[in-house]
Amino acid sequence: VIDRKDQRVLSDLLEPLGLAVDLRSALEAIPDLYGDLGVLQQARLLAPWPEALVKLDRLEAVLAEFEDDSELLVDLGMARRLSYYTGITFRAYTFDFGQPLLGGGRYDGALLPFAAGFGIGLERLLNALPNKSERMIADVVTLTDVPARGLREAGVWVERALSDDAFEVRSYAIARGIPFLLTDDGLEALGDRAVPAEYLEILEASS
Amino acid sequence: VSAQLVLALPKGRILKESVALLGQAGLEVVLSDDDRALTHESESVRVLVTRNADVATYVELGVADAGIVGKDVLLESAKNVYEPVDLNFQTCRMSLIRAKGASGPIARVASKFPYVTQQYLLKANDLEEIETLFYSSARFIVNRAALKLKAAQLKPLISELRIISKT
């Protein structure tokens, strides 16, 4: 009921339980505790009990690990029906596409003592892409993450290599027609096109 | 990001009532004069007029950001949507009925709502005395992604609708 944000039925279910007023209003508020990180502060005010505060502190500490939290949303009323989840769960959405592209969470003990993972809906991902009729080829394939950020911020399409083996990635990029390879040593041209001066300037500026 | 809100509303009586309610909540919906039109467009909102049974499908898939549909039809559709507001109109109840005085075991049930019927009858073993299965009324339903990504438009609308439809 909470996961469906069905406030009406939630109230009907809580009413006969005879709960203390503050506890009942905290439970009734859960479906509406979604939005930006300000939600955590709202939750602290609604549930000022040590057990709840410890969990909120923990959640806040995890979220503080994000380098960029500008697009992060929280929903304290989200429940996943798969019972193996043991902690935080998450989904990823994109604008003007009504289905989550990705979903997962923490599932300690299911396979390993500490475990987390997610699944990507590849079909949804492809449907959510604009211009899906064109063949999509990145500008740069990268073996390194930090230098790639500056290029991405400047609008360059940078694809993360799935392998750490430079030889393998070079062969992949050439076969696919990706013109440039980024490693910790810098940008390398894989075809006839010389590395654009603009890319080098971006890399220099962001290093 | 499109700022326009897309709503799925069912044809017929519920359409006019929904438009009036949304207007009270501050969302001006203008229906075009053509009674048979299937979409009605303004700058802030686009209305898709659908069959009652299709509203929840449009909303679940995100074709519409939100919609209005009876709880009975919503339960039967078994769609994964948010239902944050009970609009308290189009009320009715879903009951299990049988011939007066009948007392034998129930062997067969006739229903326009086969999914709902199965859910309820499987849950309870001995339903002879239970008449009302549930009460139904119109619900404001919202796509799960839209509620988060269009919260700026939907959150105030939801709280207005809740205030208006409190009985």
Short mmCIF file of C-alpha atoms in Angstrom, two decimals:
data_model
loop_
_atom_site.label_atom_id
_atom_site.label_comp_id
_atom_site.label_asym_id
_atom_site.label_seq_id
_atom_site.Cartn_x
_atom_site.Cartn_y
_atom_site.Cartn_z
CA VAL A 1 0.00 0.00 0.00
CA ILE A 2 2.83 2.39 0.85
CA ASP A 3 4.65 1.51 -2.38
CA ARG A 4 1.54 2.44 -4.39
CA LYS A 5 1.25 5.68 -2.39
CA ASP A 6 -2.36 4.77 -1.66
CA GLN A 7 -2.90 7.12 1.24
CA ARG A 8 -6.59 6.28 1.53
CA VAL A 9 -6.14 2.55 2.07
CA LEU A 10 -3.10 3.15 4.30
CA SER A 11 -5.25 5.26 6.63
CA ASP A 12 -7.97 2.61 6.62
CA LEU A 13 -5.42 -0.05 7.58
CA LEU A 14 -3.79 2.03 10.33
CA GLU A 15 -6.99 3.22 11.95
CA PRO A 16 -7.99 0.04 13.83
CA LEU A 17 -4.45 -0.53 15.17
CA GLY A 18 -4.77 2.04 17.96
CA LEU A 19 -1.28 3.48 17.42
CA ALA A 20 0.08 6.53 19.24
CA VAL A 21 -0.76 9.71 17.31
CA ASP A 22 2.84 10.61 16.42
CA LEU A 23 3.61 7.08 15.21
CA ARG A 24 0.46 6.96 13.11
CA SER A 25 1.11 10.30 11.44
CA ALA A 26 4.71 9.26 10.71
CA LEU A 27 3.47 6.09 8.99
CA GLU A 28 0.79 7.98 7.09
CA ALA A 29 3.40 10.43 5.80
CA ILE A 30 5.74 7.80 4.35
CA PRO A 31 4.13 7.67 0.85
CA ASP A 32 4.74 11.41 0.48
CA LEU A 33 8.39 11.31 1.53
CA TYR A 34 9.79 11.58 -1.97
CA GLY A 35 11.70 14.34 -3.74
CA ASP A 36 15.10 15.95 -3.30
CA LEU A 37 17.37 15.35 -0.31
CA GLY A 38 15.26 17.72 1.80
CA VAL A 39 13.01 14.70 2.31
CA LEU A 40 15.53 13.31 4.82
CA GLN A 41 15.09 16.35 7.06
CA GLN A 42 11.29 16.00 6.81
CA ALA A 43 11.65 12.36 7.85
CA ARG A 44 13.77 13.30 10.89
CA LEU A 45 11.04 15.63 12.10
CA LEU A 46 8.32 13.03 11.58
CA ALA A 47 10.20 10.13 13.13
CA PRO A 48 12.50 11.55 15.84
CA TRP A 49 13.20 8.13 17.34
CA PRO A 50 16.76 6.77 17.75
CA GLU A 51 16.25 3.71 15.50
CA ALA A 52 14.87 5.82 12.67
CA LEU A 53 17.50 8.53 13.06
CA VAL A 54 20.34 6.00 12.92
CA LYS A 55 18.96 4.67 9.61
CA LEU A 56 18.51 8.16 8.19
CA ASP A 57 22.09 9.08 9.20
CA ARG A 58 23.35 5.97 7.44
CA LEU A 59 21.35 6.77 4.29
CA GLU A 60 22.60 10.35 4.30
CA ALA A 61 26.20 9.13 4.66
CA VAL A 62 25.77 6.80 1.67
CA LEU A 63 24.25 9.57 -0.44
CA ALA A 64 27.13 11.88 0.52
CA GLU A 65 29.40 9.54 -1.49
CA PHE A 66 27.89 10.87 -4.74
CA GLU A 67 30.25 13.28 -6.47
CA ASP A 68 27.26 14.97 -8.11
CA ASP A 69 23.94 14.66 -6.32
CA SER A 70 22.10 17.26 -8.41
CA GLU A 71 19.87 14.66 -10.07
CA LEU A 72 19.48 12.43 -7.05
CA LEU A 73 15.96 11.84 -5.73
CA VAL A 74 14.94 9.87 -2.68
CA ASP A 75 11.71 8.03 -2.01
CA LEU A 76 11.36 6.64 1.50
CA GLY A 77 8.10 4.98 0.46
CA MET A 78 9.60 2.81 -2.27
CA ALA A 79 9.45 -0.93 -1.65
CA ARG A 80 10.74 -3.65 -3.90
CA ARG A 81 8.74 -6.80 -3.90
CA LEU A 82 11.75 -9.07 -4.25
CA SER A 83 12.39 -10.24 -0.72
CA TYR A 84 16.14 -10.76 -1.10
CA TYR A 85 16.90 -7.05 -0.80
CA THR A 86 18.38 -6.20 2.59
CA GLY A 87 19.04 -2.47 2.41
CA ILE A 88 18.90 0.49 0.08
CA THR A 89 17.25 -0.13 -3.28
CA PHE A 90 17.34 2.20 -6.26
CA ARG A 91 15.95 2.86 -9.70
CA ALA A 92 17.07 5.13 -12.50
CA TYR A 93 14.71 7.17 -14.65
CA THR A 94 15.14 9.52 -17.55
CA PHE A 95 12.99 12.44 -18.63
CA ASP A 96 9.88 11.79 -20.72
CA PHE A 97 10.21 8.04 -20.47
CA GLY A 98 7.70 6.40 -18.17
CA GLN A 99 9.57 3.28 -17.15
CA PRO A 100 12.66 2.84 -14.98
CA LEU A 101 15.80 2.09 -17.00
CA LEU A 102 17.61 0.37 -14.18
CA GLY A 103 16.83 -1.12 -10.80
CA GLY A 104 18.73 -2.82 -8.02
CA GLY A 105 19.91 -2.66 -4.47
CA ARG A 106 21.71 -4.26 -1.61
CA TYR A 107 21.23 -7.98 -1.04
CA ASP A 108 23.65 -9.10 1.64
CA GLY A 109 23.74 -12.80 2.25
CA ALA A 110 21.98 -13.86 -0.94
CA LEU A 111 25.16 -14.80 -2.78
CA LEU A 112 27.92 -13.27 -0.70
CA PRO A 113 28.09 -11.85 2.83
CA PHE A 114 28.07 -8.33 1.33
CA ALA A 115 26.42 -7.90 -2.03
CA ALA A 116 24.75 -5.30 -4.24
CA GLY A 117 23.79 -5.20 -7.86
CA PHE A 118 21.41 -3.92 -10.47
CA GLY A 119 19.77 -4.86 -13.74
CA ILE A 120 19.52 -2.63 -16.79
CA GLY A 121 16.52 -2.86 -19.11
CA LEU A 122 18.39 -2.90 -22.41
CA GLU A 123 15.25 -2.77 -24.51
CA ARG A 124 13.95 0.21 -22.52
CA LEU A 125 17.32 1.90 -22.74
CA LEU A 126 17.29 1.62 -26.52
CA ASN A 127 13.72 2.88 -26.69
CA ALA A 128 14.57 5.86 -24.50
CA LEU A 129 17.44 6.93 -26.77
CA PRO A 130 16.67 9.71 -29.21
CA ASN A 131 17.40 9.15 -32.96
CA LYS A 132 17.43 5.42 -32.51
CA SER A 133 17.41 4.86 -36.24
CA GLU A 134 20.95 6.20 -36.59
CA ARG A 135 23.85 3.93 -35.84
CA MET A 136 25.33 5.19 -32.61
CA ILE A 137 29.09 5.57 -32.47
CA ALA A 138 30.88 7.33 -29.63
CA ASP A 139 33.54 10.00 -30.25
CA VAL A 140 35.95 8.54 -27.72
CA VAL A 141 36.37 5.22 -25.96
CA THR A 142 38.09 5.47 -22.58
CA LEU A 143 40.00 3.20 -20.25
CA THR A 144 40.14 5.84 -17.53
CA ASP A 145 37.33 7.62 -15.70
CA VAL A 146 38.50 10.90 -14.21
CA PRO A 147 39.93 12.55 -17.38
CA ALA A 148 36.80 11.46 -19.29
CA ARG A 149 34.56 13.67 -17.14
CA GLY A 150 35.80 16.96 -18.58
CA LEU A 151 35.18 15.71 -22.13
CA ARG A 152 31.68 14.54 -21.23
CA GLU A 153 30.85 17.86 -19.59
CA ALA A 154 31.87 19.57 -22.82
CA GLY A 155 29.40 17.40 -24.72
CA VAL A 156 31.83 14.88 -26.17
CA TRP A 157 30.37 11.39 -26.29
CA VAL A 158 32.76 9.21 -24.29
CA GLU A 159 32.14 5.49 -23.97
CA ARG A 160 33.68 3.55 -21.07
CA ALA A 161 35.53 0.47 -22.26
CA LEU A 162 34.27 -2.75 -20.70
CA SER A 163 37.76 -4.21 -20.64
CA ASP A 164 40.96 -2.87 -19.06
CA ASP A 165 43.10 -4.44 -21.76
CA ALA A 166 44.25 -1.58 -24.05
CA PHE A 167 44.92 -3.91 -26.98
CA GLU A 168 41.46 -5.44 -26.79
CA VAL A 169 39.80 -2.01 -26.47
CA ARG A 170 41.80 -0.62 -29.42
CA SER A 171 40.66 -3.50 -31.63
CA TYR A 172 37.06 -3.01 -30.49
CA ALA A 173 37.14 0.74 -31.20
CA ILE A 174 38.68 0.32 -34.65
CA ALA A 175 36.12 -2.34 -35.57
CA ARG A 176 33.31 -0.10 -34.41
CA GLY A 177 34.66 3.07 -36.00
CA ILE A 178 35.26 5.02 -32.77
CA PRO A 179 37.95 7.52 -33.79
CA PHE A 180 39.79 8.17 -30.50
CA LEU A 181 41.03 6.23 -27.48
CA LEU A 182 41.59 7.86 -24.09
CA THR A 183 44.00 6.29 -21.60
CA ASP A 184 45.95 7.67 -18.65
CA ASP A 185 48.64 8.55 -21.21
CA GLY A 186 46.27 10.80 -23.14
CA LEU A 187 44.27 10.72 -26.35
CA GLU A 188 45.25 8.51 -29.24
CA ALA A 189 43.87 8.75 -32.78
CA LEU A 190 42.82 5.34 -34.08
CA GLY A 191 41.99 6.29 -37.65
CA ASP A 192 42.87 9.03 -40.13
CA ARG A 193 41.41 11.86 -38.11
CA ALA A 194 43.87 13.78 -35.94
CA VAL A 195 42.87 14.39 -32.31
CA PRO A 196 40.88 17.68 -32.29
CA ALA A 197 42.75 20.50 -30.59
CA GLU A 198 39.55 21.26 -28.72
CA TYR A 199 39.64 17.84 -26.97
CA LEU A 200 43.24 18.41 -25.91
CA GLU A 201 42.35 21.82 -24.51
CA ILE A 202 39.48 20.34 -22.51
CA LEU A 203 41.74 17.63 -21.09
CA GLU A 204 44.39 20.17 -20.19
CA ALA A 205 41.88 22.50 -18.57
CA SER A 206 40.32 19.76 -16.45
CA SER A 207 43.55 18.10 -15.31
CA VAL B 1 11.99 18.11 -20.15
CA SER B 2 8.42 18.70 -21.18
CA ALA B 3 6.56 20.94 -18.75
CA GLN B 4 3.23 19.92 -20.24
CA LEU B 5 1.28 17.42 -18.15
CA VAL B 6 -0.33 14.55 -20.05
CA LEU B 7 -3.52 13.15 -18.51
CA ALA B 8 -5.52 10.05 -19.49
CA LEU B 9 -9.22 10.42 -18.73
CA PRO B 10 -11.99 7.97 -19.54
CA LYS B 11 -14.82 8.78 -21.93
CA GLY B 12 -18.27 9.61 -20.64
CA ARG B 13 -19.63 11.00 -17.40
CA ILE B 14 -16.38 10.67 -15.46
CA LEU B 15 -14.64 12.95 -18.00
CA LYS B 16 -16.76 16.03 -17.24
CA GLU B 17 -16.57 15.42 -13.50
CA SER B 18 -12.79 14.97 -13.66
CA VAL B 19 -12.31 18.17 -15.62
CA ALA B 20 -14.38 20.10 -13.07
CA LEU B 21 -12.37 18.66 -10.18
CA LEU B 22 -9.01 19.38 -11.83
CA GLY B 23 -10.19 22.95 -12.46
CA GLN B 24 -11.00 23.37 -8.76
CA ALA B 25 -7.51 22.06 -7.97
CA GLY B 26 -6.02 24.79 -10.15
CA LEU B 27 -5.37 22.80 -13.32
CA GLU B 28 -7.35 24.40 -16.11
CA VAL B 29 -8.40 21.75 -18.64
CA VAL B 30 -10.23 23.05 -21.71
CA LEU B 31 -12.20 20.46 -23.64
CA SER B 32 -12.62 21.24 -27.31
CA ASP B 33 -16.17 21.63 -28.62
CA ASP B 34 -15.90 18.46 -30.65
CA ASP B 35 -17.45 15.73 -28.50
CA ARG B 36 -15.69 13.01 -30.41
CA ALA B 37 -12.18 14.51 -30.06
CA LEU B 38 -9.71 12.08 -28.51
CA THR B 39 -7.16 14.67 -27.43
CA HIS B 40 -7.60 18.11 -25.94
CA GLU B 41 -4.60 20.36 -25.84
CA SER B 42 -3.58 23.51 -24.01
CA GLU B 43 -0.20 24.91 -23.10
CA SER B 44 -0.04 23.30 -19.67
CA VAL B 45 -1.98 20.09 -20.17
CA ARG B 46 -2.80 17.54 -22.83
CA VAL B 47 -5.76 15.26 -22.25
CA LEU B 48 -6.02 11.83 -23.88
CA VAL B 49 -9.58 10.50 -23.84
CA THR B 50 -9.44 6.71 -23.60
CA ARG B 51 -11.59 3.74 -22.78
CA ASN B 52 -12.06 3.32 -19.04
CA ALA B 53 -10.10 0.08 -19.01
CA ASP B 54 -7.12 1.66 -20.83
CA VAL B 55 -6.42 4.58 -18.47
CA ALA B 56 -4.18 2.57 -16.16
CA THR B 57 -2.25 1.09 -19.11
CA TYR B 58 -1.51 4.56 -20.53
CA VAL B 59 -0.33 5.72 -17.11
CA GLU B 60 1.75 2.65 -16.32
CA LEU B 61 3.63 2.92 -19.62
CA GLY B 62 4.12 6.67 -19.26
CA VAL B 63 2.10 7.59 -22.35
CA ALA B 64 0.22 9.73 -19.82
CA ASP B 65 1.77 11.18 -16.64
CA ALA B 66 -1.43 10.75 -14.65
CA GLY B 67 -5.06 9.76 -15.02
CA ILE B 68 -8.38 9.24 -13.32
CA VAL B 69 -10.01 5.81 -13.06
CA GLY B 70 -12.36 3.87 -10.79
CA LYS B 71 -10.71 1.70 -8.14
CA ASP B 72 -12.67 -1.34 -9.42
CA VAL B 73 -11.25 -0.99 -12.94
CA LEU B 74 -7.81 -0.20 -11.49
CA LEU B 75 -7.80 -3.37 -9.39
CA GLU B 76 -8.89 -5.43 -12.35
CA SER B 77 -6.11 -3.97 -14.53
CA ALA B 78 -3.43 -4.89 -11.94
CA LYS B 79 -1.19 -2.09 -13.22
CA ASN B 80 1.82 -0.79 -11.36
CA VAL B 81 0.97 2.89 -10.78
CA TYR B 82 0.80 5.30 -7.87
CA GLU B 83 -2.68 6.09 -6.57
CA PRO B 84 -2.15 9.02 -4.22
CA VAL B 85 -5.68 10.45 -4.16
CA ASP B 86 -9.13 8.97 -3.55
CA LEU B 87 -11.32 11.47 -5.39
CA ASN B 88 -14.48 10.23 -3.64
CA PHE B 89 -16.77 10.33 -6.64
CA GLN B 90 -18.17 7.56 -8.85
CA THR B 91 -18.56 5.52 -5.70
CA CYS B 92 -19.85 1.97 -5.87
CA ARG B 93 -19.22 -1.33 -4.17
CA MET B 94 -18.13 -4.70 -5.47
CA SER B 95 -20.20 -7.46 -3.93
CA LEU B 96 -20.55 -11.20 -4.07
CA ILE B 97 -24.21 -11.91 -4.57
CA ARG B 98 -26.27 -15.08 -4.90
CA ALA B 99 -29.89 -16.11 -5.10
CA LYS B 100 -31.88 -15.34 -1.97
CA GLY B 101 -31.96 -18.26 0.40
CA ALA B 102 -29.26 -20.21 -1.46
CA SER B 103 -27.06 -22.10 0.98
CA GLY B 104 -25.09 -24.69 -0.99
CA PRO B 105 -21.40 -24.30 -1.79
CA ILE B 106 -20.50 -21.77 -4.50
CA ALA B 107 -19.24 -23.70 -7.52
CA ARG B 108 -19.16 -21.02 -10.21
CA VAL B 109 -19.02 -17.22 -10.20
CA ALA B 110 -20.06 -14.94 -13.06
CA SER B 111 -18.13 -11.67 -13.21
CA LYS B 112 -17.05 -8.86 -15.53
CA PHE B 113 -13.98 -8.61 -13.28
CA PRO B 114 -12.37 -12.06 -13.51
CA TYR B 115 -8.98 -11.04 -12.05
CA VAL B 116 -10.45 -9.26 -9.04
CA THR B 117 -12.88 -12.11 -8.45
CA GLN B 118 -10.10 -14.65 -8.46
CA GLN B 119 -7.96 -12.57 -6.10
CA TYR B 120 -10.72 -12.20 -3.54
CA LEU B 121 -12.19 -15.66 -3.74
CA LEU B 122 -8.80 -17.33 -3.44
CA LYS B 123 -7.99 -15.26 -0.37
CA ALA B 124 -11.10 -16.23 1.60
CA ASN B 125 -12.38 -19.78 1.86
CA ASP B 126 -15.82 -19.24 3.15
CA LEU B 127 -17.41 -16.30 1.42
CA GLU B 128 -21.11 -17.12 1.70
CA GLU B 129 -21.73 -14.54 4.39
CA ILE B 130 -19.42 -11.87 3.01
CA GLU B 131 -21.31 -9.63 0.65
CA THR B 132 -19.16 -6.57 0.03
CA LEU B 133 -15.72 -7.35 -1.36
CA PHE B 134 -14.60 -3.71 -1.48
CA TYR B 135 -15.77 -0.16 -2.00
CA SER B 136 -14.73 1.63 -5.14
CA SER B 137 -14.41 5.28 -6.10
CA ALA B 138 -12.46 7.29 -8.67
CA ARG B 139 -8.70 7.50 -8.05
CA PHE B 140 -6.13 9.95 -9.31
CA ILE B 141 -3.32 7.72 -10.52
CA VAL B 142 0.23 8.72 -11.48
CA ASN B 143 3.04 7.15 -13.50
CA ARG B 144 5.91 6.09 -11.25
CA ALA B 145 8.60 7.99 -13.15
CA ALA B 146 6.47 11.09 -13.77
CA LEU B 147 5.67 11.55 -10.07
CA LYS B 148 9.37 11.96 -9.44
CA LEU B 149 10.47 13.83 -12.55
CA LYS B 150 7.43 16.12 -12.76
CA ALA B 151 7.06 16.55 -9.00
CA ALA B 152 7.00 20.34 -9.39
CA GLN B 153 3.65 20.10 -11.22
CA LEU B 154 2.23 16.94 -9.65
CA LYS B 155 2.94 17.41 -5.95
CA PRO B 156 0.87 20.61 -5.58
CA LEU B 157 -1.90 19.13 -7.75
CA ILE B 158 -2.06 16.03 -5.54
CA SER B 159 -2.29 18.03 -2.34
CA GLU B 160 -5.02 20.28 -3.80
CA LEU B 161 -7.00 17.25 -4.99
CA ARG B 162 -6.70 15.66 -1.55
CA ILE B 163 -8.09 18.77 0.12
CA ILE B 164 -10.96 19.08 -2.35
CA SER B 165 -12.00 15.44 -2.24
CA LYS B 166 -11.88 14.98 1.56
CA THR B 167 -15.40 14.07 2.63
#
